CSV table of C-alpha atoms in Angstrom, one decimal:
chain,number,residue,atom,x,y,z
A,1,MET,CA,24.5,-53.2,-112.6
A,2,ARG,CA,26.3,-51.6,-109.7
A,3,ARG,CA,23.0,-50.8,-108.0
A,4,PHE,CA,22.0,-54.4,-108.4
A,5,LEU,CA,25.2,-55.7,-106.8
A,6,CYS,CA,24.8,-53.3,-103.8
A,7,LEU,CA,21.2,-54.5,-103.3
A,8,LEU,CA,22.4,-58.2,-103.5
A,9,LEU,CA,25.1,-57.5,-100.8
A,10,ILE,CA,22.6,-55.9,-98.5
A,11,LEU,CA,20.2,-58.8,-98.8
A,12,LEU,CA,23.0,-61.3,-98.1
A,13,LEU,CA,24.1,-59.3,-95.0
A,14,LEU,CA,20.5,-59.2,-93.7
A,15,SER,CA,20.2,-62.9,-94.2
A,16,SER,CA,23.4,-63.5,-92.2
A,17,CYS,CA,22.3,-61.4,-89.3
A,18,ALA,CA,18.9,-63.1,-89.1
A,19,ALA,CA,20.4,-66.6,-88.8
A,20,PRO,CA,19.7,-68.1,-85.4
A,21,ALA,CA,22.7,-68.2,-83.0
A,22,ASN,CA,21.4,-71.4,-81.4
A,23,ASP,CA,19.7,-74.5,-82.8
A,24,ALA,CA,16.3,-75.6,-81.7
A,25,ASN,CA,17.7,-77.3,-78.6
A,26,GLY,CA,19.5,-74.1,-77.5
A,27,THR,CA,22.9,-75.3,-78.4
A,28,ASP,CA,25.7,-73.5,-80.2
A,29,PRO,CA,25.8,-74.8,-83.8
A,30,ALA,CA,29.6,-74.8,-83.7
A,31,ALA,CA,29.4,-77.1,-80.7
A,32,SER,CA,27.1,-79.5,-82.6
A,33,SER,CA,29.2,-79.6,-85.7
A,34,GLY,CA,32.6,-79.8,-84.2
A,35,GLY,CA,35.5,-77.4,-85.0
A,36,GLN,CA,35.6,-74.1,-83.1
A,37,THR,CA,33.2,-72.3,-80.9
A,38,ALA,CA,32.0,-68.8,-81.6
A,39,ASP,CA,35.0,-67.2,-79.9
A,40,GLY,CA,37.5,-69.1,-82.0
A,41,THR,CA,38.5,-71.6,-79.4
A,42,GLU,CA,38.3,-75.3,-80.0
A,43,ASN,CA,35.1,-77.0,-79.0
A,44,PRO,CA,36.0,-79.0,-75.9
A,45,ASP,CA,33.4,-81.7,-76.7
A,46,GLU,CA,35.1,-82.5,-79.9
A,47,THR,CA,38.8,-82.2,-78.7
A,48,GLU,CA,40.2,-85.7,-78.6
A,49,GLU,CA,41.9,-86.8,-75.3
A,50,PRO,CA,45.3,-88.3,-75.8
A,51,GLU,CA,45.0,-92.0,-75.8
A,52,GLY,CA,45.2,-93.5,-72.3
A,53,GLU,CA,44.8,-90.1,-70.6
A,54,THR,CA,41.7,-88.6,-69.0
A,55,THR,CA,41.1,-85.4,-67.1
A,56,PRO,CA,40.6,-86.4,-63.5
A,57,GLU,CA,37.4,-85.2,-61.8
A,58,PRO,CA,37.9,-83.4,-58.4
A,59,ALA,CA,37.4,-85.8,-55.6
A,60,PRO,CA,34.0,-85.3,-54.0
A,61,LEU,CA,34.2,-84.4,-50.3
A,62,GLU,CA,33.2,-87.2,-48.0
A,63,PRO,CA,30.3,-86.3,-45.7
A,64,TYR,CA,31.5,-85.5,-42.2
A,65,GLU,CA,29.1,-85.7,-39.2
A,66,ILE,CA,29.6,-83.5,-36.1
A,67,ARG,CA,27.3,-83.8,-33.1
A,68,SER,CA,27.4,-82.7,-29.5
A,69,PRO,CA,28.3,-85.1,-26.6
A,70,ALA,CA,26.1,-82.9,-24.4
A,71,GLU,CA,23.0,-84.4,-26.1
A,72,GLU,CA,22.0,-87.9,-24.9
A,73,PRO,CA,21.5,-90.1,-27.9
A,74,GLU,CA,18.0,-91.4,-28.5
A,75,GLY,CA,17.6,-94.8,-26.9
A,76,GLY,CA,20.8,-94.3,-24.9
A,77,SER,CA,23.0,-95.9,-27.6
A,78,VAL,CA,24.5,-95.3,-31.0
A,79,ASP,CA,25.0,-98.2,-33.5
A,80,GLY,CA,24.5,-100.6,-30.6
A,81,VAL,CA,27.1,-99.0,-28.4
A,82,PRO,CA,25.6,-97.8,-25.0
A,83,TYR,CA,26.3,-94.2,-24.0
A,84,VAL,CA,26.6,-93.2,-20.4
A,85,ALA,CA,26.7,-89.8,-18.5
A,86,TRP,CA,30.2,-88.4,-17.7
A,87,ASP,CA,30.5,-85.7,-15.0
A,88,GLY,CA,34.2,-86.3,-14.2
A,89,ILE,CA,37.3,-84.5,-15.2
A,90,VAL,CA,37.7,-83.6,-18.9
A,91,GLU,CA,41.4,-83.9,-19.6
A,92,HIS,CA,43.0,-81.3,-21.9
A,93,LEU,CA,46.3,-81.7,-23.7
A,94,PHE,CA,47.9,-79.1,-25.9
A,95,PHE,CA,50.7,-79.1,-28.4
A,96,HIS,CA,52.7,-76.7,-30.5
A,97,PRO,CA,53.5,-77.5,-34.1
A,98,VAL,CA,55.4,-80.8,-34.3
A,99,VAL,CA,59.0,-81.3,-35.5
A,100,ALA,CA,59.0,-82.9,-39.0
A,101,TYR,CA,62.8,-83.0,-39.4
A,102,PRO,CA,64.7,-83.4,-36.1
A,103,GLU,CA,68.0,-83.0,-37.9
A,104,LEU,CA,67.1,-79.4,-38.7
A,105,ALA,CA,65.4,-78.7,-35.3
A,106,PHE,CA,68.1,-80.1,-33.1
A,107,ASP,CA,71.2,-78.9,-35.1
A,108,GLY,CA,72.8,-77.1,-32.1
A,109,ASP,CA,71.8,-73.5,-33.1
A,110,GLY,CA,70.2,-71.0,-30.9
A,111,ASP,CA,66.7,-72.4,-31.4
A,112,SER,CA,67.5,-76.1,-30.6
A,113,ASN,CA,67.0,-76.0,-26.8
A,114,GLY,CA,63.8,-74.0,-27.1
A,115,ILE,CA,62.3,-76.4,-29.6
A,116,ASP,CA,63.5,-79.3,-27.3
A,117,ASP,CA,61.6,-77.7,-24.4
A,118,TYR,CA,58.3,-76.9,-26.1
A,119,MET,CA,57.8,-79.3,-29.0
A,120,VAL,CA,57.4,-83.0,-29.8
A,121,THR,CA,58.6,-84.7,-32.9
A,122,VAL,CA,56.2,-86.3,-35.4
A,123,ASP,CA,57.2,-89.8,-34.1
A,124,GLU,CA,56.5,-88.8,-30.5
A,125,TYR,CA,53.2,-87.2,-31.5
A,126,ASN,CA,52.1,-90.4,-33.3
A,127,LYS,CA,52.9,-92.5,-30.3
A,128,ILE,CA,51.0,-90.1,-27.9
A,129,LEU,CA,47.9,-90.3,-30.1
A,130,GLN,CA,48.1,-94.1,-30.2
A,131,ASN,CA,48.6,-94.2,-26.4
A,132,VAL,CA,45.6,-92.0,-25.5
A,133,TYR,CA,43.5,-93.9,-27.9
A,134,ASP,CA,44.6,-97.2,-26.4
A,135,LYS,CA,43.8,-95.9,-22.9
A,136,GLY,CA,40.2,-95.2,-23.8
A,137,TYR,CA,40.1,-91.5,-24.4
A,138,VAL,CA,37.7,-90.0,-27.0
A,139,LEU,CA,37.9,-86.5,-28.5
A,140,VAL,CA,35.4,-83.8,-27.5
A,141,ASP,CA,35.2,-80.2,-28.6
A,142,ILE,CA,36.1,-77.7,-25.9
A,143,ASN,CA,33.0,-75.7,-26.9
A,144,ASP,CA,30.7,-78.6,-25.9
A,145,VAL,CA,32.1,-78.9,-22.3
A,146,TRP,CA,30.5,-75.7,-21.0
A,147,SER,CA,27.5,-73.6,-22.0
A,148,GLU,CA,26.2,-70.1,-21.2
A,149,THR,CA,22.8,-69.9,-19.6
A,150,THR,CA,20.7,-67.6,-17.5
A,151,GLY,CA,20.8,-68.0,-13.7
A,152,GLU,CA,17.9,-67.6,-11.3
A,153,ASP,CA,18.9,-64.0,-10.8
A,154,GLY,CA,18.5,-63.3,-14.5
A,155,GLN,CA,22.2,-62.9,-15.1
A,156,PRO,CA,24.2,-64.9,-17.6
A,157,LYS,CA,26.5,-67.7,-16.2
A,158,MET,CA,28.5,-70.6,-17.4
A,159,VAL,CA,27.5,-74.2,-16.6
A,160,ARG,CA,29.4,-77.5,-17.0
A,161,ASN,CA,27.5,-79.9,-19.3
A,162,THR,CA,27.0,-83.5,-18.7
A,163,LEU,CA,28.6,-85.4,-21.5
A,164,TYR,CA,27.3,-88.7,-22.9
A,165,LEU,CA,30.1,-90.9,-24.0
A,166,PRO,CA,30.4,-94.4,-25.2
A,167,GLU,CA,30.5,-96.7,-22.2
A,168,GLY,CA,34.1,-97.2,-20.9
A,169,LYS,CA,35.4,-94.1,-22.6
A,170,LYS,CA,36.9,-90.8,-21.2
A,171,PRO,CA,36.7,-87.3,-22.7
A,172,LEU,CA,39.8,-85.5,-24.0
A,173,ILE,CA,40.2,-82.0,-25.4
A,174,LEU,CA,43.1,-81.3,-27.7
A,175,SER,CA,44.4,-77.8,-28.5
A,176,TYR,CA,47.3,-76.5,-30.6
A,177,ASP,CA,49.1,-73.3,-29.9
A,178,ASP,CA,50.8,-71.1,-32.5
A,179,THR,CA,49.5,-72.9,-35.6
A,180,ASN,CA,50.7,-69.9,-37.5
A,181,TYR,CA,54.0,-71.4,-38.8
A,182,TYR,CA,56.3,-68.6,-37.8
A,183,PRO,CA,59.4,-67.8,-39.9
A,184,TYR,CA,61.8,-69.2,-37.3
A,185,MET,CA,60.0,-72.6,-37.7
A,186,LEU,CA,60.6,-72.7,-41.4
A,187,ALA,CA,64.3,-73.0,-41.0
A,188,ASN,CA,64.0,-75.5,-38.1
A,189,GLY,CA,62.3,-78.6,-39.5
A,190,PHE,CA,58.6,-77.7,-39.4
A,191,ALA,CA,55.9,-77.7,-42.1
A,192,TYR,CA,55.6,-74.3,-43.8
A,193,LYS,CA,51.8,-74.2,-44.2
A,194,LEU,CA,48.6,-76.1,-44.6
A,195,ILE,CA,47.1,-76.6,-48.1
A,196,ILE,CA,44.2,-78.4,-49.7
A,197,GLY,CA,45.3,-81.5,-51.6
A,198,GLU,CA,44.0,-82.9,-54.8
A,199,ASP,CA,41.7,-85.1,-52.7
A,200,GLY,CA,40.1,-82.1,-51.0
A,201,LYS,CA,41.7,-82.9,-47.7
A,202,VAL,CA,44.1,-80.8,-45.6
A,203,TRP,CA,47.7,-81.5,-46.2
A,204,SER,CA,51.0,-79.8,-45.2
A,205,TRP,CA,53.5,-78.2,-47.6
A,206,GLY,CA,57.1,-77.6,-46.8
A,207,LEU,CA,60.7,-78.3,-47.7
A,208,ASP,CA,62.8,-81.2,-46.7
A,209,PRO,CA,66.5,-80.8,-45.5
A,210,GLN,CA,67.6,-81.0,-49.1
A,211,GLY,CA,65.3,-78.2,-50.1
A,212,ASN,CA,62.8,-80.3,-52.0
A,213,GLU,CA,59.1,-79.5,-51.8
A,214,VAL,CA,57.1,-82.0,-49.8
A,215,VAL,CA,53.4,-82.3,-49.7
A,216,SER,CA,52.3,-84.7,-47.0
A,217,ARG,CA,49.7,-85.8,-44.4
A,218,ASP,CA,52.4,-87.3,-42.2
A,219,LEU,CA,54.5,-84.3,-41.2
A,220,ASP,CA,52.2,-81.9,-39.4
A,221,ALA,CA,50.0,-82.4,-36.3
A,222,ILE,CA,46.8,-81.4,-38.0
A,223,PRO,CA,46.7,-83.8,-41.0
A,224,ILE,CA,48.2,-86.5,-38.8
A,225,LEU,CA,45.2,-86.3,-36.5
A,226,ASP,CA,42.9,-86.2,-39.4
A,227,LYS,CA,44.4,-89.5,-40.7
A,228,PHE,CA,44.4,-91.0,-37.3
A,229,VAL,CA,40.6,-90.4,-36.9
A,230,GLU,CA,40.0,-91.8,-40.4
A,231,GLU,CA,41.8,-95.0,-39.3
A,232,HIS,CA,40.2,-95.0,-35.8
A,233,PRO,CA,36.8,-93.4,-36.1
A,234,ASP,CA,35.9,-94.4,-32.6
A,235,PHE,CA,38.5,-92.0,-31.3
A,236,SER,CA,36.2,-89.2,-32.4
A,237,PRO,CA,32.6,-90.4,-32.0
A,238,PHE,CA,31.3,-86.9,-32.2
A,239,GLY,CA,33.4,-85.7,-35.1
A,240,ALA,CA,35.6,-83.4,-32.9
A,241,LYS,CA,39.3,-82.9,-33.7
A,242,GLY,CA,41.0,-80.0,-31.8
A,243,CYS,CA,41.0,-76.3,-31.2
A,244,LEU,CA,43.6,-74.2,-33.0
A,245,SER,CA,45.0,-71.4,-30.9
A,246,LEU,CA,46.0,-68.6,-33.3
A,247,THR,CA,48.0,-65.4,-33.0
A,248,GLY,CA,48.0,-63.0,-35.9
A,249,TYR,CA,51.2,-61.1,-36.1
A,250,GLU,CA,52.8,-63.5,-38.6
A,251,GLY,CA,49.5,-64.5,-40.2
A,252,ILE,CA,47.7,-67.8,-39.7
A,253,LEU,CA,48.1,-71.4,-40.9
A,254,GLY,CA,51.2,-70.4,-42.9
A,255,TYR,CA,49.6,-67.5,-44.8
A,256,ARG,CA,50.9,-64.0,-44.2
A,257,THR,CA,47.5,-62.3,-43.6
A,258,GLN,CA,48.9,-59.8,-41.1
A,259,THR,CA,49.5,-56.0,-41.4
A,260,THR,CA,52.4,-54.1,-40.1
A,261,THR,CA,52.8,-50.4,-39.4
A,262,GLN,CA,56.2,-50.2,-41.0
A,263,ASP,CA,56.6,-49.3,-44.7
A,264,TRP,CA,53.1,-50.5,-45.7
A,265,SER,CA,52.3,-50.2,-49.4
A,266,ALA,CA,49.6,-51.0,-51.9
A,267,GLU,CA,51.7,-53.9,-53.1
A,268,LYS,CA,51.9,-55.4,-49.6
A,269,GLU,CA,48.2,-54.9,-49.0
A,270,ALA,CA,47.5,-56.7,-52.3
A,271,ASN,CA,49.6,-59.6,-51.3
A,272,ARG,CA,47.9,-59.7,-47.9
A,273,GLN,CA,44.5,-59.8,-49.5
A,274,SER,CA,45.8,-62.6,-51.8
A,275,GLU,CA,46.9,-64.6,-48.7
A,276,ARG,CA,43.6,-64.0,-47.0
A,277,GLU,CA,41.8,-65.5,-50.0
A,278,ALA,CA,44.2,-68.4,-50.2
A,279,VAL,CA,43.7,-69.4,-46.6
A,280,LYS,CA,39.8,-69.3,-46.7
A,281,PRO,CA,39.4,-72.8,-48.2
A,282,ILE,CA,41.7,-74.3,-45.6
A,283,ILE,CA,39.7,-72.7,-42.8
A,284,ALA,CA,36.4,-73.9,-44.3
A,285,GLU,CA,37.7,-77.5,-44.6
A,286,LEU,CA,39.1,-77.5,-41.1
A,287,LYS,CA,35.8,-76.3,-39.7
A,288,ARG,CA,33.8,-78.8,-41.8
A,289,THR,CA,35.8,-81.7,-40.4
A,290,GLY,CA,35.7,-80.9,-36.7
A,291,TRP,CA,38.4,-78.3,-36.0
A,292,THR,CA,37.6,-75.1,-34.1
A,293,PHE,CA,39.5,-71.9,-33.5
A,294,GLY,CA,40.5,-69.8,-30.5
A,295,SER,CA,42.4,-66.7,-29.8
A,296,HIS,CA,46.0,-66.7,-28.6
A,297,THR,CA,46.0,-62.9,-28.8
A,298,TRP,CA,47.3,-61.1,-31.9
A,299,GLY,CA,50.8,-60.4,-30.7
A,300,HIS,CA,51.3,-63.3,-28.2
A,301,ILE,CA,51.2,-60.6,-25.5
A,302,ARG,CA,51.4,-61.0,-21.8
A,303,LEU,CA,47.9,-60.5,-20.4
A,304,GLY,CA,49.2,-60.0,-16.8
A,305,SER,CA,51.0,-56.8,-17.7
A,306,GLY,CA,48.1,-54.5,-16.7
A,307,ASP,CA,48.6,-52.4,-19.9
A,308,MET,CA,44.9,-52.0,-20.8
A,309,ALA,CA,45.6,-49.9,-23.9
A,310,LYS,CA,47.9,-52.6,-25.3
A,311,ILE,CA,45.4,-55.4,-24.5
A,312,GLN,CA,42.5,-53.5,-26.2
A,313,LYS,CA,44.5,-52.7,-29.3
A,314,ASP,CA,45.8,-56.2,-29.6
A,315,THR,CA,42.3,-57.7,-29.2
A,316,GLU,CA,40.9,-55.4,-31.9
A,317,LEU,CA,43.7,-56.4,-34.2
A,318,TRP,CA,42.9,-60.1,-33.6
A,319,PHE,CA,39.3,-59.7,-34.4
A,320,ASP,CA,40.1,-57.6,-37.5
A,321,GLU,CA,42.8,-59.9,-39.0
A,322,VAL,CA,42.1,-63.3,-37.5
A,323,GLY,CA,38.5,-63.4,-36.3
A,324,SER,CA,37.4,-61.9,-39.6
A,325,LEU,CA,38.7,-65.1,-41.2
A,326,VAL,CA,38.0,-67.9,-38.7
A,327,GLY,CA,34.7,-66.5,-37.3
A,328,GLU,CA,33.5,-66.0,-33.7
A,329,THR,CA,35.1,-67.9,-30.8
A,330,ALA,CA,34.5,-68.0,-27.1
A,331,ILE,CA,37.9,-69.5,-26.4
A,332,LEU,CA,41.0,-67.5,-25.3
A,333,PHE,CA,44.3,-69.3,-24.7
A,334,TYR,CA,46.7,-67.3,-22.6
A,335,PRO,CA,50.1,-66.6,-24.1
A,336,HIS,CA,52.9,-67.9,-21.9
A,337,GLY,CA,50.1,-69.2,-19.6
A,338,GLU,CA,50.1,-65.8,-18.0
A,339,ARG,CA,46.7,-65.0,-16.4
A,340,PRO,CA,45.0,-61.6,-16.8
A,341,ASP,CA,45.2,-59.3,-13.7
A,342,GLY,CA,47.9,-61.6,-12.2
A,343,ASN,CA,45.5,-64.3,-11.0
A,344,ASP,CA,42.2,-64.9,-12.7
A,345,TRP,CA,41.3,-67.5,-10.0
A,346,THR,CA,40.9,-64.8,-7.3
A,347,ASN,CA,40.7,-61.6,-9.4
A,348,THR,CA,38.3,-60.4,-12.0
A,349,GLY,CA,40.2,-57.2,-12.8
A,350,PRO,CA,39.9,-54.8,-15.7
A,351,ALA,CA,41.8,-57.0,-18.2
A,352,PHE,CA,39.6,-60.0,-17.6
A,353,GLN,CA,36.4,-58.0,-17.6
A,354,TYR,CA,37.4,-56.4,-20.9
A,355,LEU,CA,38.2,-59.7,-22.6
A,356,GLN,CA,35.0,-61.3,-21.3
A,357,SER,CA,33.1,-58.3,-22.7
A,358,GLN,CA,34.5,-59.1,-26.1
A,359,GLY,CA,32.8,-62.5,-26.2
A,360,PHE,CA,35.4,-64.8,-24.6
A,361,ARG,CA,33.9,-67.3,-22.1
A,362,VAL,CA,36.5,-70.0,-21.7
A,363,PHE,CA,40.0,-68.8,-20.6
A,364,ALA,CA,42.7,-71.5,-20.8
A,365,SER,CA,46.1,-71.4,-19.2
A,366,ILE,CA,48.8,-74.1,-18.5
A,367,GLY,CA,49.2,-76.1,-15.4
A,368,VAL,CA,50.0,-79.4,-13.8
A,369,GLU,CA,46.5,-80.9,-14.2
A,370,SER,CA,43.4,-80.5,-16.3
A,371,PHE,CA,41.8,-78.0,-13.8
A,372,SER,CA,38.7,-75.9,-14.4
A,373,PHE,CA,36.6,-73.5,-12.4
A,374,ILE,CA,33.4,-71.6,-13.2
A,375,LYS,CA,33.7,-68.1,-11.9
A,376,LYS,CA,30.9,-66.9,-9.8
A,377,ASP,CA,31.1,-63.1,-10.3
A,378,ILE,CA,31.2,-63.1,-14.1
A,379,CYS,CA,30.1,-65.4,-16.9
A,380,ALA,CA,33.3,-67.2,-17.6
A,381,VAL,CA,35.3,-70.4,-17.0
A,382,ILE,CA,39.0,-70.7,-16.3
A,383,CYS,CA,40.9,-73.9,-17.0
A,384,ASP,CA,44.4,-75.3,-17.2
A,385,ARG,CA,45.7,-77.8,-19.7
A,386,LEU,CA,48.7,-80.1,-19.7
A,387,HIS,CA,51.5,-79.9,-22.2
A,388,PRO,CA,53.2,-82.9,-23.8
A,389,ASP,CA,56.6,-81.5,-24.8
A,390,GLY,CA,60.3,-82.0,-24.3
A,391,THR,CA,60.1,-80.5,-20.8
A,392,THR,CA,57.5,-82.8,-19.5
A,393,LEU,CA,58.9,-85.8,-21.3
A,394,ARG,CA,62.1,-85.2,-19.5
A,395,HIS,CA,60.9,-84.1,-16.1
A,396,SER,CA,57.3,-85.0,-15.5
A,397,ARG,CA,56.9,-88.6,-16.4
A,398,ASP,CA,54.7,-89.5,-13.3
A,399,ARG,CA,52.1,-86.8,-14.0
A,400,TYR,CA,51.4,-88.1,-17.5
A,401,LEU,CA,51.1,-91.8,-16.9
A,402,GLN,CA,47.3,-91.6,-17.3
A,403,PHE,CA,48.1,-90.8,-20.9
A,404,TYR,CA,51.4,-92.4,-21.7
A,405,ASP,CA,54.8,-93.4,-20.3
A,406,ALA,CA,57.5,-90.9,-21.4
A,407,LYS,CA,59.9,-93.8,-21.5
A,408,ASP,CA,57.9,-95.2,-24.4
A,409,ILE,CA,57.4,-91.9,-26.1
A,410,MET,CA,60.6,-89.8,-26.0
A,411,ASP,CA,62.9,-90.2,-29.0
A,412,VAL,CA,66.1,-89.7,-27.0
A,413,GLY,CA,68.3,-90.4,-30.0
A,414,VAL,CA,67.3,-87.4,-32.0
A,415,ARG,CA,67.0,-84.8,-29.2
A,416,PRO,CA,69.8,-82.8,-27.6
A,417,GLN,CA,71.7,-84.7,-24.9
A,418,ARG,CA,70.2,-83.0,-21.8
A,419,GLU,CA,69.2,-84.1,-18.4
A,420,ILE,CA,66.3,-86.6,-18.1
A,421,ASP,CA,64.9,-87.4,-14.6
A,422,TRP,CA,63.9,-90.9,-15.3
A,423,ALA,CA,66.8,-92.1,-17.4
């Protein structure tokens, strides 16, 4: 009898092992019959949704077209709008991160006057965008204005491209320095970082003056411009937005992706790698929607110092910690506007030659007009850009009238009570 029972148990066991794991359609029987899946979890197909609630699907990304203004459109028009050649000045304005909460920025502490000098508020920035749009400017990518080619002597050289613009429009480059969200900014009324919102778009994250978390597209220069272009697509007929000028010593875009030589540890490196992974989707979405990147050096160093060892080490750090995330760039924005070798207009010294050898071709400083010059002795362009900020709003009204009138832009009521030339 015992032998019979053992044989019966063996037969049952074999029958169980031979049963198919999937039905004829390749589905899990548990999934077809409801209840639990093989791993003991509830079958999601049979789990009832609470009445009136559904799980939202991620919003699909809207297609975004980017094209070059250096390519004449077929037939000379786009959607019935004639395009004409432009060989005149390409204006260039640059901003720092914008002040979201003036009550924190201009509270009388040691940072107030510096922020007043070099930044604009959200309200001022919105008005500047509206003014340049109303005056007929359209956005172009700085990378489309000049190209590298080979000269008759067989040597590489830069050339200025003819741009084909909608008739009656003028080209405008926008760039944004220090879009790193440094720690001093976080206590002074700026956004803390960029994030990807539930809609798949770029938003800002930060804290309001009461310490509440705020996710918004209205409190930082980058999502504000994104929204403006959505509402005024003819402001960016080529899909261009702006060029983000990044250092690296406090990370990028609000993420602490940097290293330090002091007290480094496995825990700090793990956190850095986590921050690097977190910023990658933001970089990808920015690039997909017309934003580009340039170097502002890793440590915001003075390139006119002549310290070649420092310049080389800094450049290597930028490529390692920033370039490895944002990709290749031909654009270098001078920190402090300070030119390599003292004067890159007349000199092509060792600092300039080294930076050019690292792939930089367009070298941007700061000036009183949107100036550019193609160097003859090396494959490079130098250019200056204008700076809407508290300093020029107060003291350079006449030089910016082609863009806006400072009297209509400056929010005098929220800024420190300092001298204004036109008041």
